[in-house]
Short mmCIF file of C-alpha atoms and ligand atoms in Angstrom, two decimals:
data_model
loop_
_atom_site.label_atom_id
_atom_site.label_comp_id
_atom_site.label_asym_id
_atom_site.label_seq_id
_atom_site.Cartn_x
_atom_site.Cartn_y
_atom_site.Cartn_z
CA MET A 170 -8.56 -26.25 52.71
CA ARG A 171 -8.72 -28.31 49.37
CA VAL A 172 -7.11 -31.61 49.09
CA PHE A 173 -5.80 -33.53 46.33
CA ASN A 174 -9.01 -35.75 45.47
CA PHE A 175 -8.09 -39.09 43.37
CA ALA A 176 -11.90 -40.26 43.48
CA ALA A 177 -12.54 -41.95 40.24
CA GLY A 178 -15.86 -39.78 39.91
CA PRO A 179 -17.71 -37.48 40.46
CA ALA A 180 -14.33 -36.47 40.15
CA MET A 181 -12.22 -33.46 41.05
CA LEU A 182 -13.03 -30.08 39.16
CA PRO A 183 -10.38 -27.27 38.27
CA THR A 184 -10.24 -25.10 41.04
CA GLU A 185 -10.42 -22.06 39.01
CA VAL A 186 -13.55 -23.10 37.41
CA LEU A 187 -15.32 -23.74 41.06
CA GLU A 188 -14.02 -20.51 41.98
CA GLN A 189 -15.80 -18.81 39.18
CA VAL A 190 -18.93 -20.70 39.96
CA GLY A 191 -18.78 -19.44 43.63
CA GLU A 192 -18.53 -16.06 42.52
CA GLU A 193 -21.18 -15.92 40.06
CA LEU A 194 -23.74 -18.35 42.21
CA LEU A 195 -25.79 -15.63 43.48
CA ASP A 196 -25.67 -13.33 40.57
CA TRP A 197 -25.16 -14.71 37.36
CA HIS A 198 -24.06 -12.26 34.76
CA GLY A 199 -25.68 -9.15 36.26
CA GLY A 200 -29.64 -10.87 36.02
CA GLY A 201 -29.74 -10.87 40.27
CA MET A 202 -29.69 -14.40 40.32
CA SER A 203 -28.18 -17.99 40.17
CA VAL A 204 -27.83 -19.93 36.87
CA MET A 205 -29.81 -22.45 38.24
CA GLU A 206 -32.57 -20.13 38.73
CA ILE A 207 -33.61 -19.15 35.39
CA SER A 208 -35.51 -20.79 32.44
CA HIS A 209 -33.83 -23.18 30.28
CA ARG A 210 -35.69 -21.45 27.28
CA SER A 211 -34.40 -17.99 28.20
CA LYS A 212 -32.32 -16.16 25.70
CA ALA A 213 -29.26 -15.93 28.37
CA PHE A 214 -29.47 -19.63 28.87
CA VAL A 215 -30.07 -20.91 25.29
CA GLY A 216 -26.65 -18.80 24.68
CA LEU A 217 -24.57 -20.32 27.51
CA ALA A 218 -25.82 -23.82 26.00
CA GLN A 219 -24.62 -22.99 22.36
CA GLU A 220 -21.50 -21.77 23.07
CA ALA A 221 -20.50 -24.68 25.58
CA GLU A 222 -21.34 -26.94 22.38
CA SER A 223 -19.43 -24.80 19.87
CA ASP A 224 -16.65 -24.76 22.42
CA LEU A 225 -16.54 -28.52 22.52
CA ARG A 226 -16.65 -28.74 18.99
CA GLU A 227 -13.55 -26.57 18.83
CA LEU A 228 -11.65 -28.37 21.46
CA MET A 229 -12.48 -31.75 19.89
CA GLY A 230 -12.56 -31.11 16.15
CA ILE A 231 -16.16 -32.40 15.95
CA PRO A 232 -17.06 -31.92 12.16
CA SER A 233 -20.53 -30.16 11.25
CA SER A 234 -21.71 -33.67 10.01
CA TYR A 235 -22.15 -34.82 13.80
CA ARG A 236 -24.60 -33.72 16.22
CA VAL A 237 -23.73 -33.20 20.00
CA LEU A 238 -26.25 -33.59 22.52
CA PHE A 239 -26.62 -32.71 26.06
CA LEU A 240 -28.14 -35.94 27.77
CA GLN A 241 -29.60 -37.50 31.47
CA GLY A 242 -29.72 -40.52 32.10
CA GLY A 243 -25.86 -41.01 32.48
CA ALA A 244 -23.35 -43.76 30.22
CA SER A 245 -25.70 -46.12 31.55
CA GLY A 246 -28.40 -45.05 30.10
CA GLN A 247 -26.65 -45.09 26.60
CA PHE A 248 -25.94 -48.46 26.85
CA SER A 249 -29.35 -49.21 26.01
CA PHE A 250 -30.52 -45.71 23.84
CA ILE A 251 -27.66 -46.93 21.46
CA PRO A 252 -28.90 -50.20 20.45
CA MET A 253 -32.80 -48.72 20.59
CA ASN A 254 -31.38 -45.53 18.17
CA ILE A 255 -29.13 -46.99 15.90
CA ALA A 256 -29.97 -51.12 15.33
CA THR A 257 -32.81 -52.92 14.68
CA ALA A 258 -34.10 -55.76 17.14
CA ASP A 259 -32.90 -58.49 14.69
CA SER A 260 -29.48 -56.86 14.13
CA THR A 261 -26.26 -57.93 15.29
CA ALA A 262 -23.78 -55.50 17.24
CA ASP A 263 -19.95 -56.18 17.85
CA TYR A 264 -19.16 -55.58 21.73
CA VAL A 265 -15.15 -55.75 22.81
CA ASN A 266 -15.50 -56.68 26.53
CA THR A 267 -12.07 -55.12 28.16
CA GLY A 268 -13.77 -55.39 32.02
CA VAL A 269 -16.79 -53.71 34.11
CA TRP A 270 -18.12 -51.24 31.98
CA SER A 271 -17.86 -53.25 28.58
CA LYS A 272 -19.56 -56.07 30.53
CA LYS A 273 -22.01 -53.94 31.85
CA ALA A 274 -22.76 -52.47 28.04
CA ILE A 275 -22.93 -56.08 26.71
CA GLY A 276 -25.28 -57.30 29.91
CA GLU A 277 -28.24 -54.07 28.64
CA ALA A 278 -27.34 -54.57 24.76
CA LYS A 279 -28.12 -58.21 24.82
CA ARG A 280 -31.73 -57.21 25.91
CA TYR A 281 -31.96 -54.93 22.69
CA LEU A 282 -30.37 -56.97 19.94
CA LYS A 283 -27.96 -59.56 19.26
CA VAL A 284 -24.53 -59.36 20.63
CA ASN A 285 -21.38 -60.84 19.18
CA VAL A 286 -18.48 -60.58 21.83
CA ALA A 287 -15.76 -59.79 19.10
CA ALA A 288 -12.78 -60.24 21.84
CA ASP A 289 -12.73 -60.84 25.73
CA CYS A 290 -9.69 -60.49 27.87
CA ALA A 291 -10.89 -62.53 30.43
CA ALA A 292 -7.88 -64.76 30.04
CA SER A 293 -5.48 -62.07 31.05
CA ASN A 294 -8.39 -61.01 34.11
CA TYR A 295 -8.75 -57.92 32.18
CA THR A 296 -5.22 -56.81 32.72
CA THR A 297 -4.93 -55.73 28.51
CA THR A 298 -6.92 -54.92 25.51
CA PRO A 299 -7.00 -57.00 22.35
CA THR A 300 -4.89 -56.07 19.01
CA GLN A 301 -7.09 -55.10 16.37
CA ASP A 302 -6.29 -58.67 14.91
CA GLU A 303 -7.99 -60.43 17.66
CA LEU A 304 -10.97 -58.66 17.10
CA LYS A 305 -13.61 -60.95 15.71
CA LEU A 306 -16.05 -58.75 13.82
CA THR A 307 -19.20 -59.58 12.17
CA PRO A 308 -19.57 -58.38 8.46
CA GLY A 309 -22.27 -55.99 8.41
CA ALA A 310 -22.83 -55.67 12.19
CA ALA A 311 -24.86 -52.49 13.08
CA TYR A 312 -22.05 -51.35 15.29
CA VAL A 313 -18.82 -51.98 17.07
CA HIS A 314 -18.84 -50.99 20.66
CA TYR A 315 -15.64 -50.83 22.85
CA THR A 316 -14.84 -48.95 26.04
CA PRO A 317 -11.30 -46.79 25.24
CA ASN A 318 -10.64 -46.84 29.04
CA GLU A 319 -12.02 -48.79 31.81
CA THR A 320 -12.14 -46.90 34.71
CA ILE A 321 -12.32 -49.56 37.31
CA GLY A 322 -9.45 -51.74 35.80
CA GLY A 323 -7.20 -49.06 34.40
CA VAL A 324 -7.17 -50.49 31.05
CA GLU A 325 -6.59 -48.53 27.85
CA PHE A 326 -6.43 -49.02 24.25
CA PRO A 327 -3.26 -47.96 22.62
CA TYR A 328 -5.06 -47.44 19.49
CA VAL A 329 -8.36 -46.90 17.50
CA PRO A 330 -9.98 -49.95 16.32
CA ALA A 331 -10.61 -49.80 12.52
CA THR A 332 -14.03 -50.94 11.59
CA GLY A 333 -14.47 -50.37 8.17
CA ASP A 334 -18.06 -49.34 6.98
CA VAL A 335 -19.47 -50.48 10.40
CA PRO A 336 -19.53 -47.56 12.86
CA LEU A 337 -17.75 -47.49 15.90
CA VAL A 338 -19.11 -46.93 18.99
CA ALA A 339 -17.03 -45.58 22.20
CA ASP A 340 -17.70 -45.32 25.46
CA MET A 341 -15.68 -42.41 26.38
CA SER A 342 -16.69 -41.45 29.87
CA SER A 343 -13.50 -41.48 31.33
CA THR A 344 -10.85 -40.68 28.90
CA ILE A 345 -13.08 -37.70 26.84
CA LEU A 346 -11.15 -34.60 26.37
CA SER A 347 -7.82 -36.29 28.29
CA ARG A 348 -6.03 -35.87 24.77
CA PRO A 349 -6.66 -35.25 21.02
CA VAL A 350 -9.13 -37.55 19.25
CA ASP A 351 -9.98 -38.29 15.57
CA VAL A 352 -13.60 -37.61 15.82
CA PRO A 353 -14.37 -39.23 12.27
CA ALA A 354 -13.00 -42.18 12.85
CA PHE A 355 -16.06 -42.77 15.46
CA GLY A 356 -20.23 -42.97 14.74
CA LEU A 357 -20.31 -42.07 18.08
CA ILE A 358 -18.94 -41.14 21.05
CA TYR A 359 -20.67 -40.68 24.77
CA ALA A 360 -19.72 -39.95 28.03
CA GLY A 361 -21.01 -39.24 31.59
CA ALA A 362 -19.79 -35.80 32.65
CA GLN A 363 -19.12 -36.54 36.13
CA LYS A 364 -14.87 -37.82 35.31
CA ASN A 365 -13.62 -35.46 33.22
CA ILE A 366 -16.07 -32.85 32.04
CA GLY A 367 -18.53 -31.29 35.04
CA PRO A 368 -21.03 -32.51 37.47
CA SER A 369 -23.09 -35.64 37.43
CA GLY A 370 -26.39 -35.81 35.83
CA LEU A 371 -25.43 -34.94 32.12
CA THR A 372 -24.47 -37.24 29.34
CA VAL A 373 -22.59 -36.14 26.22
CA VAL A 374 -23.33 -37.76 23.00
CA ILE A 375 -21.67 -36.77 19.69
CA VAL A 376 -23.28 -38.95 16.81
CA ARG A 377 -22.56 -38.64 13.04
CA ASP A 378 -25.87 -37.43 11.03
CA ASP A 379 -26.52 -40.70 9.43
CA LEU A 380 -26.71 -42.46 12.71
CA VAL A 381 -29.84 -40.14 13.83
CA GLY A 382 -33.27 -40.73 13.09
CA LYS A 383 -33.67 -44.30 13.37
CA ALA A 384 -34.87 -44.84 16.69
CA ARG A 385 -37.50 -47.90 16.96
CA PRO A 386 -40.80 -47.35 18.04
CA GLY A 387 -41.08 -46.95 21.59
CA THR A 388 -37.91 -45.03 22.07
CA PRO A 389 -38.84 -42.46 24.48
CA GLN A 390 -38.46 -38.96 23.00
CA VAL A 391 -36.03 -37.63 25.64
CA PHE A 392 -33.74 -40.25 24.28
CA ASP A 393 -34.54 -40.58 20.88
CA TYR A 394 -31.49 -38.83 19.42
CA LYS A 395 -33.44 -37.20 16.40
CA ALA A 396 -36.16 -35.65 18.65
CA MET A 397 -33.44 -34.09 20.97
CA ALA A 398 -31.23 -33.32 18.27
CA ASP A 399 -34.11 -31.25 16.55
CA ASP A 400 -34.62 -29.55 19.82
CA GLY A 401 -31.05 -28.98 21.09
CA SER A 402 -31.19 -31.08 23.27
CA MET A 403 -34.04 -29.07 25.20
CA LEU A 404 -37.11 -31.58 24.67
CA ASN A 405 -37.67 -31.14 28.11
CA THR A 406 -35.46 -29.42 31.02
CA PRO A 407 -32.14 -30.21 30.80
CA PRO A 408 -29.44 -30.25 33.55
CA THR A 409 -28.83 -26.26 33.30
CA PHE A 410 -26.43 -26.35 36.15
CA GLY A 411 -24.09 -29.14 35.15
CA TRP A 412 -24.31 -28.06 31.45
CA TYR A 413 -23.18 -24.62 32.84
CA ILE A 414 -20.03 -25.82 34.72
CA ALA A 415 -19.30 -28.05 31.69
CA GLY A 416 -19.24 -24.94 29.58
CA LEU A 417 -16.79 -23.49 32.48
CA VAL A 418 -14.71 -26.51 32.00
CA PHE A 419 -14.50 -26.13 28.23
CA LYS A 420 -13.50 -22.38 28.80
CA TRP A 421 -10.64 -23.60 31.35
CA LEU A 422 -9.34 -26.42 28.64
CA LYS A 423 -8.96 -23.83 26.00
CA ARG A 424 -7.46 -21.05 28.52
CA ASN A 425 -4.85 -23.98 29.11
CA GLY A 426 -3.79 -25.04 25.63
CA GLY A 427 -6.60 -27.27 24.70
CA LEU A 428 -6.40 -31.13 24.19
CA ALA A 429 -2.72 -31.33 22.88
CA ALA A 430 -1.58 -29.75 26.20
CA MET A 431 -3.94 -31.97 28.09
CA ALA A 432 -2.37 -34.82 26.45
CA GLU A 433 0.95 -34.01 27.36
CA ARG A 434 0.39 -33.11 30.74
CA ASN A 435 -1.61 -36.29 31.32
CA ARG A 436 1.38 -38.29 29.97
CA ALA A 437 3.83 -37.02 32.27
CA LYS A 438 1.32 -37.35 35.25
CA ALA A 439 0.95 -40.96 34.32
CA SER A 440 4.32 -41.72 33.56
CA LEU A 441 5.66 -40.14 36.91
CA LEU A 442 2.90 -42.13 38.87
CA TYR A 443 3.69 -45.86 37.16
CA SER A 444 7.47 -45.57 37.26
CA ALA A 445 7.25 -44.66 40.97
CA ILE A 446 4.95 -47.71 41.31
CA ASP A 447 7.26 -50.24 38.93
CA ALA A 448 10.60 -48.76 40.76
CA SER A 449 9.34 -49.13 44.45
CA GLY A 450 9.30 -52.76 44.70
CA PHE A 451 6.36 -52.40 47.44
CA TYR A 452 3.83 -51.33 44.76
CA ALA A 453 2.46 -53.32 41.79
CA ASN A 454 0.28 -52.49 39.09
CA PRO A 455 -1.42 -55.69 37.03
CA VAL A 456 -1.99 -53.63 33.52
CA ALA A 457 0.20 -54.54 30.64
CA PRO A 458 2.35 -51.42 29.88
CA VAL A 459 1.20 -51.14 26.66
CA ALA A 460 -2.53 -50.73 27.89
CA ARG A 461 -1.94 -48.92 30.97
CA SER A 462 -4.59 -45.85 31.57
CA TRP A 463 -3.37 -42.48 31.72
CA MET A 464 -6.38 -41.76 33.96
CA ASN A 465 -7.30 -44.32 36.53
CA VAL A 466 -4.07 -46.00 38.22
CA PRO A 467 -4.77 -49.12 40.15
CA PHE A 468 -1.91 -50.49 42.40
CA THR A 469 -1.83 -52.61 45.32
CA LEU A 470 0.68 -52.88 47.85
CA SER A 471 2.79 -55.67 48.84
CA ARG A 472 1.50 -55.97 52.60
CA PRO A 473 -2.06 -55.67 51.82
CA GLU A 474 -2.56 -55.91 55.47
CA LEU A 475 -1.34 -52.24 55.43
CA ASP A 476 -4.22 -50.89 53.29
CA LYS A 477 -5.99 -48.96 55.82
CA THR A 478 -3.01 -47.46 57.41
CA PHE A 479 -2.18 -46.29 53.60
CA LEU A 480 -5.51 -44.86 53.29
CA ALA A 481 -5.67 -43.52 56.42
CA GLU A 482 -2.13 -41.66 56.49
CA ALA A 483 -2.72 -40.50 52.89
CA ALA A 484 -5.95 -38.58 53.49
CA LYS A 485 -3.97 -36.85 56.41
CA ALA A 486 -1.29 -35.78 54.12
CA GLY A 487 -4.25 -34.49 52.06
CA LEU A 488 -4.48 -37.31 49.22
CA THR A 489 -8.08 -38.58 49.36
CA ASN A 490 -10.15 -41.34 47.95
CA LEU A 491 -7.45 -43.50 47.09
CA GLU A 492 -9.31 -46.53 47.84
CA GLY A 493 -9.92 -48.82 45.07
CA HIS A 494 -13.03 -49.79 43.28
CA ARG A 495 -14.93 -52.22 45.60
CA SER A 496 -14.97 -55.14 43.01
CA VAL A 497 -11.23 -55.39 43.01
CA GLY A 498 -9.88 -53.53 46.32
CA GLY A 499 -6.29 -52.27 46.86
CA MET A 500 -5.89 -48.74 45.48
CA ARG A 501 -6.52 -46.68 42.75
CA ALA A 502 -5.45 -42.96 41.39
CA SER A 503 -7.92 -41.14 39.31
CA ILE A 504 -6.14 -38.67 37.44
CA TYR A 505 -8.18 -36.86 35.16
CA ASN A 506 -7.63 -33.35 33.79
CA ALA A 507 -8.18 -31.83 36.77
CA MET A 508 -5.92 -33.22 38.86
CA PRO A 509 -2.58 -31.25 38.64
CA LEU A 510 1.01 -32.57 38.07
CA ALA A 511 1.53 -31.47 42.10
CA GLY A 512 -1.30 -33.36 43.02
CA VAL A 513 0.61 -36.71 41.60
CA GLN A 514 3.87 -35.27 42.69
CA ALA A 515 2.88 -35.27 46.30
CA LEU A 516 1.44 -38.72 46.05
CA VAL A 517 4.46 -40.36 44.58
CA ASP A 518 6.14 -38.50 47.51
CA PHE A 519 3.85 -39.82 50.17
CA MET A 520 3.73 -43.38 48.70
CA GLY A 521 7.84 -43.16 48.61
CA ASP A 522 7.93 -42.25 52.24
CA PHE A 523 5.15 -44.75 53.24
CA ALA A 524 7.35 -47.64 51.60
CA ARG A 525 10.32 -46.75 53.28
CA ARG A 526 8.83 -46.84 56.90
CA ASN A 527 7.14 -49.99 56.13
CA GLY A 528 8.51 -52.28 53.11
C1 PLP B 117 -18.31 -44.20 35.19
C2 PLP B 117 -18.48 -44.74 33.78
C3 PLP B 117 -19.71 -45.33 33.70
C4 PLP B 117 -21.14 -45.15 34.12
O1 PLP B 117 -21.66 -44.11 34.23
P1 PLP B 117 -23.03 -43.63 34.67
O2 PLP B 117 -23.03 -41.89 34.33
O3 PLP B 117 -23.12 -43.26 36.07
O4 PLP B 117 -23.82 -44.29 34.07
C5 PLP B 117 -19.97 -46.15 31.90
N1 PLP B 117 -18.65 -46.37 31.63
C6 PLP B 117 -17.68 -45.88 31.73
C7 PLP B 117 -16.12 -46.14 31.23
C8 PLP B 117 -17.39 -44.86 33.28
O5 PLP B 117 -16.28 -44.53 33.99
#
């Protein structure tokens, strides 16, 4: 039986997509082989790859002045590959620190250029985002990096920072495809696939043309945006199975109303869960309401000694992977696109019942 899986990543995929994968596993498109077993250079696979890219372009409204790359190395790889590709060693980049993932991005970037921390939300214990006025941006910076959604803290920017002529770089790993996005506001968008796109092993990079072709000497070819863009992201063997599944997820999104429809669904799911937490008197979420994530909802029990019981009973009810990140404890419900409203409703019902029995 399939459960409602609240894992933060790798995360739940749409059941319809997995069913199609199952049906096609032994014989993809009549070739008598799995898509995993064919050459990435074959006409069939190149067609699949191009279709996935054009579907993603359509879904996100990506202008033709941007390249879409399907890479490896995860979002964490991009923490290094971004400075290597778009900035010189003596330049300064602005980084906004809103929690665990931005901190990791900063740590890695410091090895490649000068980092100015444009804002740091430490004073709030990373439970909010800075306002535009609080960003201390460096004139002439190589770029401004921020994390629109902090997957661990459950903190999300309610706005897109304005950076003038300085390219804005966004780690959208846990929020990409969750709602419409104004791509032209960004110089570069990147995301590991395993939250809201597909299986792990694939990293999507959407980069404006003028930022392509500036890699430092010594940048590995497979992580050089220009080398990869020129070769359709196939300078070497790409993660073909992940690319295939990402393509199926893009089709699923298109069938289900695209990103505007996802935004409505996701807003409804998040609002149902936060309302239940706030009204309970038993559960609490520490994040400033304006910065609450639609995708990752951390919460604590007023009696933390019951955490293990909560998790065990939830799992028995078919609600799994609710334990919080090891660095923060408590609970976390990740409710990406693939989580239906019915899953959040089941969680809210269970939480209400648990609180009545234990409050
Ligand atoms: C999961 C995540 C990462 C790390 O992704 P990897 O693919 O494991 O490197 C980075 N940033 C954010 C915001 C994430 O959610």
